[in-house]
Every structure is written in C-alpha cells, then in structure tokens.
Amino acid sequence: MALRACSSAVARGSLQLPQSFPVLSALLAPAARRIGARAFCSLHSQAAINGEVVGDGGATLEVNPPPSQRATPLTPEKRPAFMDYQSTTPIDPRVVDAMMPLYTQMYGNPHSRSHVFGWEAEDLVEKAREQVADLIGAKSKEILFTSGATESNNLAIKGVAAYYGNKKKHIITTQIEHKCVLSSCRSLQEKGWDVTYLPVDQDGLISLSELEGAIRDDTALVSVMMVNNEIGVVQPVKGIGDLCRKKKIFFHTDAAQAHGKIPIDVDEMNIDLMSLSAHKIYGPKGVGAIYVRSKPRVRLVPVIDGGGQERGMRSGTLPAPIIVGFGKACQVAKEEMDNDRRHVERLAKRMEDGIIKALPDVTLNGSKLHRYHGNMNLSFAYVEGESLLMSLRGVAVSSGSACTSASLEPSYVLRAIGVDEELAHTSIRFGIGRFTTDEEVDECVKVVVQEVRRLREMSPLWELAQEEKEGGEKTAMVWT
Amino acid sequence: MAGAVRRYSENVHEHFQHPRNVGSFKKGEEHVGTAIVGKAACGDVIKLQVKIEEGVIKDAKFKTFGCGSAIASSSYATELIKGKTPEEAMQLKNTDIADYLKLPPVKIHCSLLAEDAVRHAIEDYQKKYPGVTEATIAADEGPTSHQQQMGAA
C-alpha cells in the first residue's frame, strides 16, 4: 500500500516523509528533487513494513517544506548553493538507503563470530569490499578499510618505509600533494629518509623525464596524486605507473579526488598502492580504503596495531554501516560515472563561459586539457579572495587566499604552479558535482560577476590597472 | 584548504556591506593628500586620500584590495578622520579601529595598515602643501572669515 501511495505521490510531484524521520526528510529533500523519488519509495515502504508510518498510510512526502516552517540549519531553503564539492560531497540517497538497516536492525560487529548479528554484518562488509574493488579493477582481498584517505596515505608511505627501510632510503613525491602526504614524507625525513619533492610546471603537471631522473637505486616509493584537490589537474598516471613498474619501484597514488569520477584500472595503470575516500564520492564521512597490490606483493608495516583486523594491517572494529555506505557509493559511482561526467562537464562549461564572458582578467589555474572539470580554481585579478568569499552570500565556495588559511601564506599549490603571490590572493575554487543544478550554477555566476565588479570598483589595484590601460604611467607605489 | 571559521562582528559586516567613502578624488584635484600602503603580495593594499581645507579634513576617500577586515578598517578610518584636523587625525591609533570592529588577533594588522594609510596620506598632503597648518590659516583669514560665518548663520 505504501508503495502505491508513493508512486501516486510521485505522479503528483510531492512526497511527504512521516514525522518519525525529521532528519532524514531534511537530508533527502534536495537530492530527491534532483534524482527522482525511486530511492524514497523503497525507504518509505520499508518504514511502512516496520509499522513506523505515522498518520495516514498514503502520506505525501513534501519535498519543499511549507513556508510557515521556521528556517533551521536542516531546512534546505535557507541554505546557500553548495559549490564546494572538493571539500566534501552530499551523501547520495541510495547510499543512505543501503546504510539505514545497519543502524536500525543489523547493527552487529562484523568480527563477532558466534551469532547472526556478526555474520550478517560481516557479509555486508565483504560485499562492500567487492564493490570498492570493482570500481578500480582490483581484487577484494587487496582492499583494506581505513578511516579515510589521510590514514591511507599515512599507511602507504610510512608502512612501505618501515618495511623496506633497511634496503631503501628514498621517496619521490610532488610539491602539490595533499598535506597528509607531505607531512608523512616530512616525518620520514626526520627519521633519516631522503625525499625528492618534484616541481610542477605552470599547468600543474610533473615531468616524466624529471621523475626518471630523480629515481635512485634506493628509491622505495613514488607517490603522486591522481587529481589535485585545489586545482583539479590530472597527472599522467599511466606514464608514471609504467615507469615505476619498469624500475621496479612501488607507485602510490592518492586518488581521493579521482575515484569514481575518472575511470581507474590499477592493472592498466600499474598502480601498487592507492588511497580512497568515501565522502568525496557521495558516500558517508569517516571511512576510506587503501588498495594494496598482491601481485607483485607490496608489504606494509601497519600503523595501527590491535586485534589484527584487516589481515593485521589495520586493527580496529570495522564500522560496518559506513563501510556498506562506501561500497554502495562505489557501485553507484560505477553506474553513474558517464552520466556524472557529462553533467559536470556541461555545468562547468556553463559556469566558465558565464564568468569569463562577463569579467575580464580572470584566469583558470591549472592545465585546461588535463583536468577534472568539476574543479575550477579561478583567479580574479585585483580582488582579494577572502573579501570575495564574504560577498558571495548564497554560494558556498572555498578560497586559495592566505586570509582564509591559518597562516598568512597563500596556497602552496598555487605557488607551485607559478601563480604570483598577488594573483594567488585572488583565487576561488568552485566545485561542481552530481547534485549541482543549472539554477545553482546560474545563481553562482550572477553573484560572482556582481560582487567581483563591486569589489573591483573598491580596489586601488583595479584603478591603477585601468589607468595604465588608458595610457597613464605606472604610479609609484609606496610599499610599507 | 585550512580555514578558520571567521565570525566577524556586526560592525565589520556593516562596513563591508556598506562601506563609507569609497572612491577617489579627481586626478590633479587640489588640497588632496594620497597614500597607497601595503603589499599586494601580502593581500592587503589600502589607498587613502584626504582633502584638507581650512585646516580640517573635509573629505576622505579610500579604495582597498584586501579581506573583509581590511576593507572595514579603511572604511571606518575615513569616517573617524573626517572633520578632524590633520594633527588630531595623526593621533589615530590602530586600536581605535580594532576595538570598534572587534577584530580577531589574526586581523589586527589590517587596522595597523589603515592607521599607516592615514598617516602617510596626511604626510603626503603636508609635503605638497608645506607650512599650511591650522594655526597659519586661522592667522591669515582672521576676523573676516568669522564675520562671514556669523553672517551666514
């Protein structure tokens, strides 16, 4: 009965979750608008089966809460458009669907050997493991679950170093890696390891010949991230993998931003270790994985010791609900990858065209060709990033400006690609994803154009640049 | 990217959304002192101009390349100095600005830059119009001007 009610509600264009799921209804409402209500039907009918439906059995699921409802943090209407998909992603309703039973009914510890609660949790975890492996062309047994990509990066770098430390003493990475990779390398340097931080060119790409030149006899590992989180450039992963395989050096890649967005095959790309993150691919926060090649075998010394879970490589009770969510997110990503790519590319083009047609002196940071289009880092000359962020009400984005970081230094990634300091302060990162709508992109373009123009009117640097263009001499600046 | 949640005071937001005295005086306009202080590479540049007539800062204008705190600091600074004498304005301390705007510690340097801008703008004026101070103007104009004012009132 509930299913029929759901489908008629879908036909009417409105569905209403029963009172017993206030958080869930708020969570799912915006996503429902975008991807349709099939996921909700199954959710709703499950609730009905469990006798949790309150009120009339054919309840309507209200996608837009009535205006009379007071705006709260969970009310979709009052919140800005989320354009920061690199920082995290909204969870896909299908993933929540898959996780819910593990919170409500199947809440066992997957390591409990003696009862059905444990057995069913273990089965679900193993199924998720297969889904994670499947997305990257790996085997199930090569996937270890961790708390996220940061932990995976730590394990890959420190784990390899600790195991092969008596014969090897050198690691190669890049200057634009994520902080956790750079910090892990730095901690190894303190233990006597040599680390080469490869520079990148203006496009943000490393040079394969420079990499080859940096390889030594005692190099244990090359770690290069697949897609950069700040500027979206895609490194020549296949070339790196081939080179490392030839030289018999392990190749690790932080694929947190690439995973589920561009096709990855660990065998084709000769990847030996890979870090994955669930909350970057519309999965839950707090879980990730590390891929560890079995042939040729990569050995690691675990970073976390304990009960010996995950083949002794990563102890700790596996968080079954979020692992199941991660698996489902991977499965959905595999199905949706092509669709997502087209959606993101179309919207990225729409945004870029909208902004660049209306505003002069805007630069896209990073390679135009080798990029993931859902990540757009733009520099707006003569306008400081934090002031622009403050002005962009109604749009949630992030900045490469120093003012918004804890120190007063601008982004090291932008510096590495040669963006001069002045321009680095003007950078904003826009993130587009599966749930971004055309309206959000248009609103974002409108607000950005409006505010950049307003701030440029207030900017002495813009004024000076205009005067120069009109043929005036360059005014001498007093730098204090 | 690391970023502390920046909850600015209402005063900062007010000056940021509705800045006072944004703009520039016409090029070559008389009795204007101009200063451009700061460093684009650090993300903070303030251009401040003062128009001094009859020994008093009649008008002030600013343009700023910088974060919300920098814009608010310079906007508030122009408000503070309008109507003051150059000597009084030179007494402006960055703490006057920082306290009113309730700037967090990491943003105090913005108020320092605004103080710097005021100082340099007035010094620039004094370089262009040396010897013209409140005292000499009062001495020059004397009772005539006073009478005119009385007449007008």
XYZ file of C-alpha atoms in Angstrom:
633
model
C 0.000 0.000 0.000
C 2.776 2.365 0.881
C 4.486 1.736 -2.445
C 1.326 2.562 -4.361
C 0.913 5.684 -2.296
C 4.472 6.605 -3.046
C 4.114 6.225 -6.774
C 0.899 8.254 -6.890
C 2.634 10.876 -4.804
C 5.492 10.864 -7.254
C 2.996 11.368 -10.066
C 1.590 14.393 -8.242
C 5.105 15.685 -7.753
C 5.126 15.641 -3.973
C 6.056 13.071 -1.364
C 5.990 13.537 2.388
C 8.031 11.551 4.890
C 6.263 10.636 8.121
C 7.034 12.635 11.270
C 9.294 9.924 12.607
C 12.087 10.816 10.157
C 12.646 14.558 10.560
C 16.401 14.425 9.984
C 16.095 12.065 7.072
C 13.431 14.100 5.337
C 15.529 17.235 5.578
C 18.553 15.328 4.350
C 16.865 13.747 1.416
C 14.618 16.538 0.191
C 17.100 18.392 -2.027
C 18.510 15.198 -3.510
C 15.020 13.874 -4.146
C 14.246 16.887 -6.226
C 17.183 16.099 -8.420
C 17.262 12.397 -8.901
C 13.633 11.469 -8.522
C 11.908 9.533 -5.881
C 12.658 5.894 -6.573
C 15.039 5.651 -3.650
C 12.448 7.166 -1.339
C 9.800 4.740 -2.335
C 11.900 1.860 -1.137
C 12.787 3.727 2.047
C 9.216 4.694 2.691
C 7.884 1.234 2.080
C 10.464 -0.264 4.421
C 9.299 2.141 7.109
C 5.718 1.197 6.414
C 6.542 -2.503 6.675
C 8.144 -1.897 10.050
C 4.993 -0.154 11.175
C 6.735 3.162 11.623
C 4.475 5.226 9.396
C 2.508 7.753 11.364
C -0.627 9.447 10.184
C -2.339 8.415 7.005
C -0.787 5.453 5.259
C -0.728 7.218 1.922
C 1.222 10.145 3.380
C 2.726 12.646 0.997
C 6.462 13.326 1.028
C 6.883 17.062 0.948
C 9.965 17.965 -0.985
C 9.661 21.689 -0.328
C 8.857 22.382 3.335
C 5.938 24.834 3.694
C 6.925 28.475 4.083
C 5.336 28.517 7.503
C 8.107 26.254 8.799
C 10.761 28.154 10.686
C 14.130 28.046 8.929
C 16.556 25.770 10.747
C 20.023 24.533 9.773
C 18.345 21.493 8.274
C 15.805 23.364 6.211
C 17.026 23.277 2.622
C 15.529 26.554 1.520
C 17.636 28.986 3.540
C 20.986 27.448 2.769
C 23.479 28.617 0.179
C 24.132 26.696 -3.020
C 26.855 24.166 -2.298
C 29.675 24.716 -4.773
C 32.473 23.150 -2.758
C 32.412 19.547 -3.945
C 36.148 19.083 -3.381
C 35.837 19.635 0.354
C 33.125 17.016 0.653
C 30.019 15.770 -1.136
C 26.390 15.369 -0.108
C 25.535 11.750 0.534
C 23.597 10.023 -2.230
C 20.129 8.934 -1.033
C 20.760 5.466 -2.405
C 23.738 5.242 -0.056
C 21.674 6.277 2.960
C 19.156 3.676 1.870
C 21.824 0.994 1.963
C 23.185 2.105 5.349
C 19.944 2.511 7.281
C 19.288 -1.156 8.068
C 22.718 -1.381 9.678
C 21.739 1.330 12.120
C 18.235 0.131 12.814
C 18.357 -3.662 12.662
C 21.617 -5.226 11.515
C 23.884 -3.444 13.956
C 26.236 -6.274 14.811
C 30.011 -6.162 14.997
C 31.329 -7.852 11.844
C 34.028 -9.598 13.869
C 31.568 -11.336 16.187
C 31.896 -14.929 15.143
C 29.256 -16.502 17.301
C 25.911 -15.061 16.277
C 23.829 -13.889 13.341
C 24.374 -10.201 14.155
C 28.062 -10.643 13.453
C 27.647 -12.930 10.470
C 25.266 -10.672 8.595
C 27.392 -7.597 9.294
C 30.438 -9.442 8.036
C 28.646 -10.498 4.855
C 27.600 -6.942 4.173
C 31.124 -5.670 4.785
C 32.583 -8.209 2.384
C 30.032 -7.297 -0.231
C 31.042 -3.655 0.173
C 34.669 -4.620 -0.185
C 33.884 -6.206 -3.541
C 32.082 -3.062 -4.655
C 35.061 -0.898 -3.723
C 37.457 -3.240 -5.527
C 35.244 -3.447 -8.575
C 35.323 0.291 -9.187
C 39.107 0.280 -9.560
C 39.692 -3.116 -11.183
C 41.210 -4.652 -8.061
C 40.619 -7.867 -6.156
C 38.604 -7.877 -2.967
C 41.500 -9.054 -0.851
C 43.556 -6.066 -1.960
C 41.232 -3.582 -0.256
C 41.773 -2.584 3.369
C 39.292 -0.270 5.033
C 40.596 2.754 6.895
C 39.175 5.918 8.420
C 39.790 7.865 5.231
C 42.333 8.915 2.641
C 44.523 10.656 5.209
C 45.002 7.419 7.115
C 45.513 5.513 3.866
C 48.192 7.965 2.769
C 49.946 7.652 6.107
C 49.804 3.860 5.921
C 51.063 3.719 2.354
C 54.050 5.982 2.925
C 55.027 5.055 6.466
C 54.084 1.403 6.002
C 56.299 0.948 2.939
C 59.138 2.911 4.503
C 59.085 0.850 7.662
C 59.048 -2.468 5.826
C 61.687 -1.742 3.207
C 63.734 0.634 5.358
C 66.859 -1.469 5.686
C 67.475 -1.565 1.925
C 65.791 1.662 0.769
C 66.150 5.246 1.883
C 64.477 7.468 -0.733
C 60.959 8.576 -1.628
C 59.779 10.709 -4.527
C 56.642 12.821 -4.370
C 55.421 16.174 -5.720
C 55.144 19.700 -4.387
C 51.398 19.774 -4.825
C 50.406 16.720 -2.817
C 47.820 16.848 -0.078
C 49.131 17.959 3.322
C 48.944 14.453 4.773
C 51.315 13.108 2.116
C 53.735 15.982 2.589
C 53.586 15.628 6.389
C 54.161 11.891 6.228
C 57.191 12.431 3.998
C 58.488 15.098 6.332
C 58.202 12.771 9.292
C 60.243 10.194 7.362
C 62.878 12.819 6.651
C 63.230 13.247 10.381
C 63.962 9.543 10.583
C 66.759 9.846 8.036
C 64.944 9.262 4.759
C 65.638 11.378 1.662
C 62.625 12.838 -0.071
C 62.517 14.444 -3.504
C 59.617 16.843 -3.945
C 59.189 17.102 -7.712
C 58.223 20.531 -9.024
C 55.295 21.012 -11.386
C 55.022 23.190 -14.457
C 52.623 26.073 -14.949
C 49.915 23.616 -15.867
C 50.400 21.767 -12.599
C 51.850 18.636 -14.196
C 55.052 16.787 -13.331
C 57.564 15.893 -15.970
C 58.099 12.186 -16.584
C 61.701 12.758 -17.557
C 62.322 14.671 -14.330
C 60.757 11.814 -12.420
C 63.003 9.322 -14.175
C 65.998 11.485 -13.394
C 65.094 11.551 -9.722
C 64.873 7.789 -9.330
C 67.774 6.247 -7.399
C 68.789 2.699 -6.569
C 67.458 3.145 -3.075
C 64.083 4.636 -4.040
C 61.311 2.763 -2.280
C 58.211 4.626 -3.396
C 56.845 7.212 -5.786
C 53.724 8.978 -4.539
C 51.806 11.217 -6.959
C 48.176 12.213 -6.500
C 45.899 11.458 -9.420
C 43.667 14.541 -9.321
C 44.696 17.591 -7.333
C 42.168 18.813 -4.785
C 42.899 22.523 -5.217
C 43.146 22.951 -8.963
C 41.761 19.742 -10.443
C 44.698 18.797 -12.692
C 45.118 15.144 -13.640
C 48.667 13.770 -13.575
C 49.977 11.390 -16.290
C 49.280 8.397 -14.101
C 49.719 5.717 -16.770
C 53.123 7.101 -17.698
C 54.195 7.222 -14.062
C 52.955 3.698 -13.456
C 54.758 2.317 -16.486
C 57.992 3.992 -15.467
C 57.797 2.732 -11.891
C 57.000 -0.802 -12.986
C 59.970 -0.738 -15.302
C 62.239 0.402 -12.487
C 60.585 -1.952 -10.003
C 59.560 0.832 -7.644
C 56.222 0.972 -5.877
C 53.797 3.564 -7.192
C 51.310 5.034 -4.740
C 48.617 7.464 -5.768
C 46.210 9.472 -3.637
C 43.054 9.014 -5.681
C 40.591 10.637 -3.268
C 39.511 13.254 -5.813
C 39.773 10.962 -8.852
C 37.998 7.876 -7.629
C 34.515 7.412 -9.078
C 34.966 10.424 -11.326
C 37.508 9.241 -13.875
C 37.961 5.587 -14.853
C 40.707 3.864 -12.873
C 42.197 0.438 -13.522
C 45.025 -0.490 -11.183
C 46.457 -3.069 -13.582
C 46.341 -0.888 -16.654
C 47.892 1.990 -14.738
C 50.439 -0.140 -12.867
C 49.350 1.231 -9.509
C 50.646 -0.556 -6.423
C 49.018 1.455 -3.661
C 46.035 3.763 -3.769
C 44.183 5.903 -1.224
C 40.413 6.238 -1.434
C 37.897 8.389 0.420
C 34.175 7.740 0.762
C 32.947 11.241 1.442
C 34.365 12.523 -1.859
C 32.133 10.209 -3.896
C 28.752 10.845 -2.292
C 29.426 8.345 0.474
C 29.489 8.743 4.248
C 32.193 10.605 6.134
C 34.716 8.801 8.304
C 35.676 5.905 6.066
C 38.058 5.226 3.217
C 40.289 2.472 1.965
C 43.758 1.641 0.783
C 44.386 -0.586 -2.199
C 47.467 -2.771 -1.690
C 48.654 -4.795 -4.674
C 49.050 -8.510 -4.155
C 50.971 -9.341 -7.325
C 53.771 -8.258 -7.204
C 53.206 -8.143 -3.478
C 53.507 -4.914 -1.565
C 54.362 -5.344 2.098
C 53.493 -2.819 4.753
C 54.163 -2.365 8.430
C 50.842 -1.407 9.973
C 50.436 1.982 11.560
C 47.633 0.876 13.849
C 48.147 -2.226 15.980
C 45.490 -4.157 17.883
C 43.160 -7.085 17.341
C 44.579 -7.905 13.923
C 41.624 -6.939 11.747
C 42.150 -6.361 8.010
C 44.828 -9.082 7.850
C 46.684 -7.429 10.692
C 47.266 -4.363 8.533
C 44.710 -2.152 10.248
C 43.274 -3.113 13.566
C 40.013 -1.816 14.888
C 36.366 -2.819 14.622
C 35.230 -2.268 11.090
C 32.489 0.386 11.075
C 30.022 -1.754 9.145
C 27.338 0.878 8.425
C 29.684 3.375 6.819
C 31.642 0.676 5.032
C 28.423 -0.552 3.499
C 27.689 3.038 2.538
C 31.124 3.336 0.965
C 30.560 0.177 -1.044
C 27.203 1.378 -2.254
C 28.692 4.753 -3.186
C 31.294 2.944 -5.289
C 28.660 0.857 -7.008
C 26.539 3.928 -7.747
C 29.616 5.795 -8.973
C 30.398 2.983 -11.403
C 26.862 3.148 -12.810
C 26.696 6.918 -12.862
C 30.258 7.730 -13.938
C 29.482 8.532 -17.521
C 26.320 10.434 -16.679
C 28.103 12.368 -13.929
C 30.942 13.257 -16.257
C 28.608 14.680 -18.881
C 26.599 16.552 -16.251
C 29.673 18.064 -14.617
C 31.323 18.979 -17.907
C 28.191 20.702 -19.142
C 27.765 22.703 -15.949
C 31.452 23.562 -15.726
C 31.358 24.953 -19.245
C 28.226 26.891 -18.390
C 29.884 28.412 -15.351
C 33.190 29.172 -17.009
C 31.517 30.754 -20.033
C 29.202 32.780 -17.835
C 32.010 34.182 -15.712
C 34.666 34.710 -18.366
C 32.300 36.350 -20.837
C 31.232 38.904 -18.249
C 34.522 39.595 -16.461
C 37.936 40.489 -17.833
C 41.198 39.480 -16.132
C 40.028 36.070 -14.867
C 42.467 33.138 -15.014
C 41.762 29.414 -14.754
C 44.532 27.839 -12.678
C 45.986 24.577 -13.904
C 46.019 22.685 -17.183
C 42.985 23.300 -19.390
C 43.386 19.923 -21.023
C 44.395 17.535 -18.246
C 41.779 18.288 -15.687
C 38.744 17.083 -13.865
C 36.125 19.625 -14.886
C 34.245 19.615 -11.621
C 37.084 21.559 -10.026
C 37.526 25.147 -11.178
C 40.064 27.319 -9.463
C 39.766 30.859 -10.782
C 41.865 33.917 -10.027
C 40.019 37.235 -10.174
C 42.717 39.846 -10.599
C 42.572 42.913 -8.352
C 40.029 41.373 -5.958
C 41.162 39.711 -2.746
C 39.829 36.202 -2.163
C 38.502 36.486 1.373
C 36.581 39.660 0.625
C 35.068 37.905 -2.391
C 34.142 34.901 -0.258
C 32.437 37.201 2.232
C 30.488 38.781 -0.590
C 29.353 35.523 -2.140
C 26.306 35.069 0.037
C 24.107 32.339 -1.233
C 27.048 30.354 -2.623
C 29.390 28.093 -0.655
C 32.866 28.016 -2.177
C 36.445 27.984 -0.945
C 39.494 30.150 -1.485
C 43.219 29.766 -2.087
C 43.734 33.084 -0.379
C 46.018 33.402 2.601
C 43.485 35.350 4.608
C 41.342 32.282 4.883
C 44.107 29.959 5.945
C 45.523 29.864 9.442
C 48.816 31.378 8.350
C 49.017 34.428 6.146
C 50.655 32.483 3.339
C 48.830 31.805 0.105
C 48.170 28.294 -1.151
C 51.328 26.261 -1.747
C 49.717 24.586 -4.729
C 49.112 27.887 -6.485
C 52.629 28.960 -5.660
C 53.998 25.698 -7.075
C 52.325 26.305 -10.435
C 53.874 29.731 -10.554
C 50.884 31.913 -9.758
C 52.467 35.070 -8.436
C 51.646 35.963 -4.864
C 49.416 38.864 -5.756
C 47.220 36.725 -8.001
C 47.234 33.830 -5.532
C 45.371 36.038 -3.078
C 42.567 36.437 -5.587
C 41.740 32.774 -6.111
C 38.448 30.997 -5.525
C 37.764 27.300 -6.004
C 34.385 26.268 -7.406
C 33.313 22.644 -7.104
C 30.576 21.055 -9.190
C 29.147 17.582 -8.699
C 26.381 15.115 -9.264
C 23.721 17.145 -7.478
C 24.604 20.588 -8.790
C 21.738 22.158 -10.700
C 21.646 24.598 -13.579
C 19.902 27.130 -11.350
C 22.709 26.939 -8.798
C 25.328 27.491 -11.474
C 23.415 30.447 -12.925
C 22.919 31.965 -9.487
C 26.603 31.481 -8.744
C 27.650 33.153 -11.987
C 25.303 36.063 -11.328
C 26.565 36.613 -7.792
C 30.234 36.229 -8.731
C 30.013 38.701 -11.606
C 28.111 41.191 -9.481
C 30.443 41.013 -6.498
C 33.685 40.973 -8.471
C 32.531 44.132 -10.221
C 31.633 45.735 -6.881
C 34.954 44.815 -5.284
C 36.915 45.950 -8.315
C 35.251 49.345 -8.023
C 36.641 49.420 -4.482
C 40.094 48.200 -5.451
C 43.072 50.540 -5.874
C 44.851 47.877 -7.936
C 41.988 47.739 -10.422
C 42.030 51.527 -10.604
C 45.757 51.540 -11.299
C 45.406 48.853 -13.953
C 42.646 50.801 -15.696
C 44.764 53.950 -15.666
C 47.655 52.033 -17.173
C 45.408 50.663 -19.890
C 44.242 54.161 -20.703
C 47.838 55.112 -21.324
C 48.802 56.590 -17.993
C 52.219 55.984 -16.464
C 52.607 53.377 -13.799
C 52.151 55.095 -10.440
C 54.958 54.510 -7.978
C 53.710 52.517 -5.038
C 54.921 53.036 -1.512
C 55.309 49.582 -0.032
C 55.270 49.813 3.725
C 42.387 24.185 2.459
C 42.694 25.179 6.068
C 40.379 27.918 7.094
C 39.246 29.056 10.464
C 35.590 29.985 10.668
C 35.663 33.691 10.658
C 32.733 35.194 12.518
C 33.182 38.904 12.122
C 31.474 41.397 14.377
C 28.413 43.236 13.155
C 30.479 46.370 12.722
C 32.809 44.680 10.275
C 29.879 43.335 8.280
C 28.218 46.741 8.268
C 31.337 48.466 6.936
C 31.973 45.670 4.490
C 28.460 45.595 3.009
C 28.027 49.369 3.095
C 31.470 50.897 3.029
C 31.693 54.617 3.576
C 33.653 56.967 1.341
C 34.697 54.535 -1.370
C 36.282 56.218 -4.335
C 38.974 58.589 -5.498
C 39.309 62.294 -5.858
C 39.775 63.577 -9.399
C 43.303 63.432 -10.655
C 45.018 66.725 -10.048
C 42.410 67.939 -7.601
C 43.836 70.465 -5.185
C 44.442 70.050 -1.468
C 44.458 66.288 -1.615
C 46.954 64.027 0.107
C 47.242 60.471 -1.192
C 48.848 57.342 0.186
C 48.966 53.789 -1.115
C 50.228 51.432 1.567
C 50.592 47.724 1.923
C 51.692 44.947 -0.375
C 49.620 43.152 -2.989
C 51.755 40.061 -2.438
C 50.530 40.026 1.175
C 46.949 40.542 0.087
C 46.489 43.996 1.613
C 46.676 47.329 -0.200
C 44.937 50.465 1.029
C 44.743 53.681 -0.948
C 43.607 56.542 1.229
C 43.073 60.155 0.247
C 42.342 63.187 2.398
C 41.072 66.566 1.247
C 42.185 69.201 3.688
C 40.614 72.642 3.604
C 40.694 75.346 6.211
C 42.874 73.206 8.419
C 40.366 70.401 8.611
C 39.957 67.092 6.823
C 36.898 67.988 4.805
C 36.640 64.725 2.982
C 38.358 61.363 2.803
C 38.158 58.560 0.271
C 39.552 55.069 0.170
C 39.991 52.038 -2.052
C 41.161 48.739 -0.661
C 42.392 45.431 -2.022
C 42.098 43.157 0.965
C 39.962 40.965 3.155
C 36.772 42.000 4.929
C 38.754 43.329 7.915
C 40.963 45.475 5.706
C 38.000 46.982 3.883
C 36.133 47.617 7.109
C 39.232 49.098 8.779
C 39.843 51.568 5.974
C 36.168 52.469 5.698
C 35.951 53.155 9.440
C 39.218 55.086 9.350
C 37.817 57.531 6.780
C 34.777 58.009 8.991
C 36.941 58.685 12.033
C 39.143 61.305 10.427
C 36.532 63.356 8.593
C 36.065 66.665 10.357
C 39.281 66.347 12.347
C 42.381 68.419 11.954
C 45.422 66.727 10.448
C 47.114 66.817 13.860
C 44.141 65.121 15.501
C 43.974 62.548 12.732
C 47.661 61.723 13.191
C 46.746 60.710 16.745
C 44.568 57.916 15.368
C 45.707 54.601 16.775
C 45.020 51.255 15.171
C 43.431 50.166 18.443
C 40.657 52.722 17.889
C 39.771 50.826 14.747
C 40.447 47.310 16.038
C 38.388 47.826 19.191
C 35.377 49.248 17.381
C 35.447 46.478 14.784
C 36.296 43.832 17.395
C 38.967 42.425 15.105
C 40.299 38.971 15.907
C 44.054 38.833 16.701
C 44.978 37.467 13.277
C 43.370 40.560 11.671
C 44.862 43.300 13.844
C 47.429 44.037 11.146
C 44.598 45.334 8.940
C 43.904 48.121 11.418
C 47.628 48.881 11.565
C 47.665 49.268 7.810
C 44.693 51.642 7.967
C 46.488 53.725 10.600
C 49.548 53.757 8.338
C 47.422 54.879 5.407
C 46.004 57.833 7.335
C 49.485 58.872 8.494
C 51.006 58.682 5.029
C 48.096 60.471 3.379
C 48.419 63.401 5.731
C 52.200 63.439 5.341
C 51.743 63.433 1.586
C 49.446 66.447 1.882
C 51.955 68.236 4.097
C 54.701 67.563 1.555
C 52.592 69.024 -1.244
C 51.347 71.978 0.783
C 54.165 72.693 3.226
C 53.598 75.123 6.022
C 49.842 75.201 5.662
C 48.624 74.328 9.120
C 45.543 75.167 11.152
C 47.370 77.923 13.035
C 48.597 79.750 9.913
C 45.215 79.504 8.182
C 43.445 80.942 11.223
C 46.034 83.758 11.363
C 45.626 84.528 7.637
C 41.882 84.562 7.494
C 41.196 86.022 10.939
C 38.055 88.044 11.691
C 36.850 88.263 8.071
C 36.049 84.626 7.872
C 34.494 84.684 11.313
C 32.216 87.513 10.298
C 31.220 85.670 7.164
C 30.228 82.682 9.209
C 28.219 84.835 11.602
C 26.538 86.478 8.664
C 25.638 83.148 7.166
C 24.191 81.899 10.453
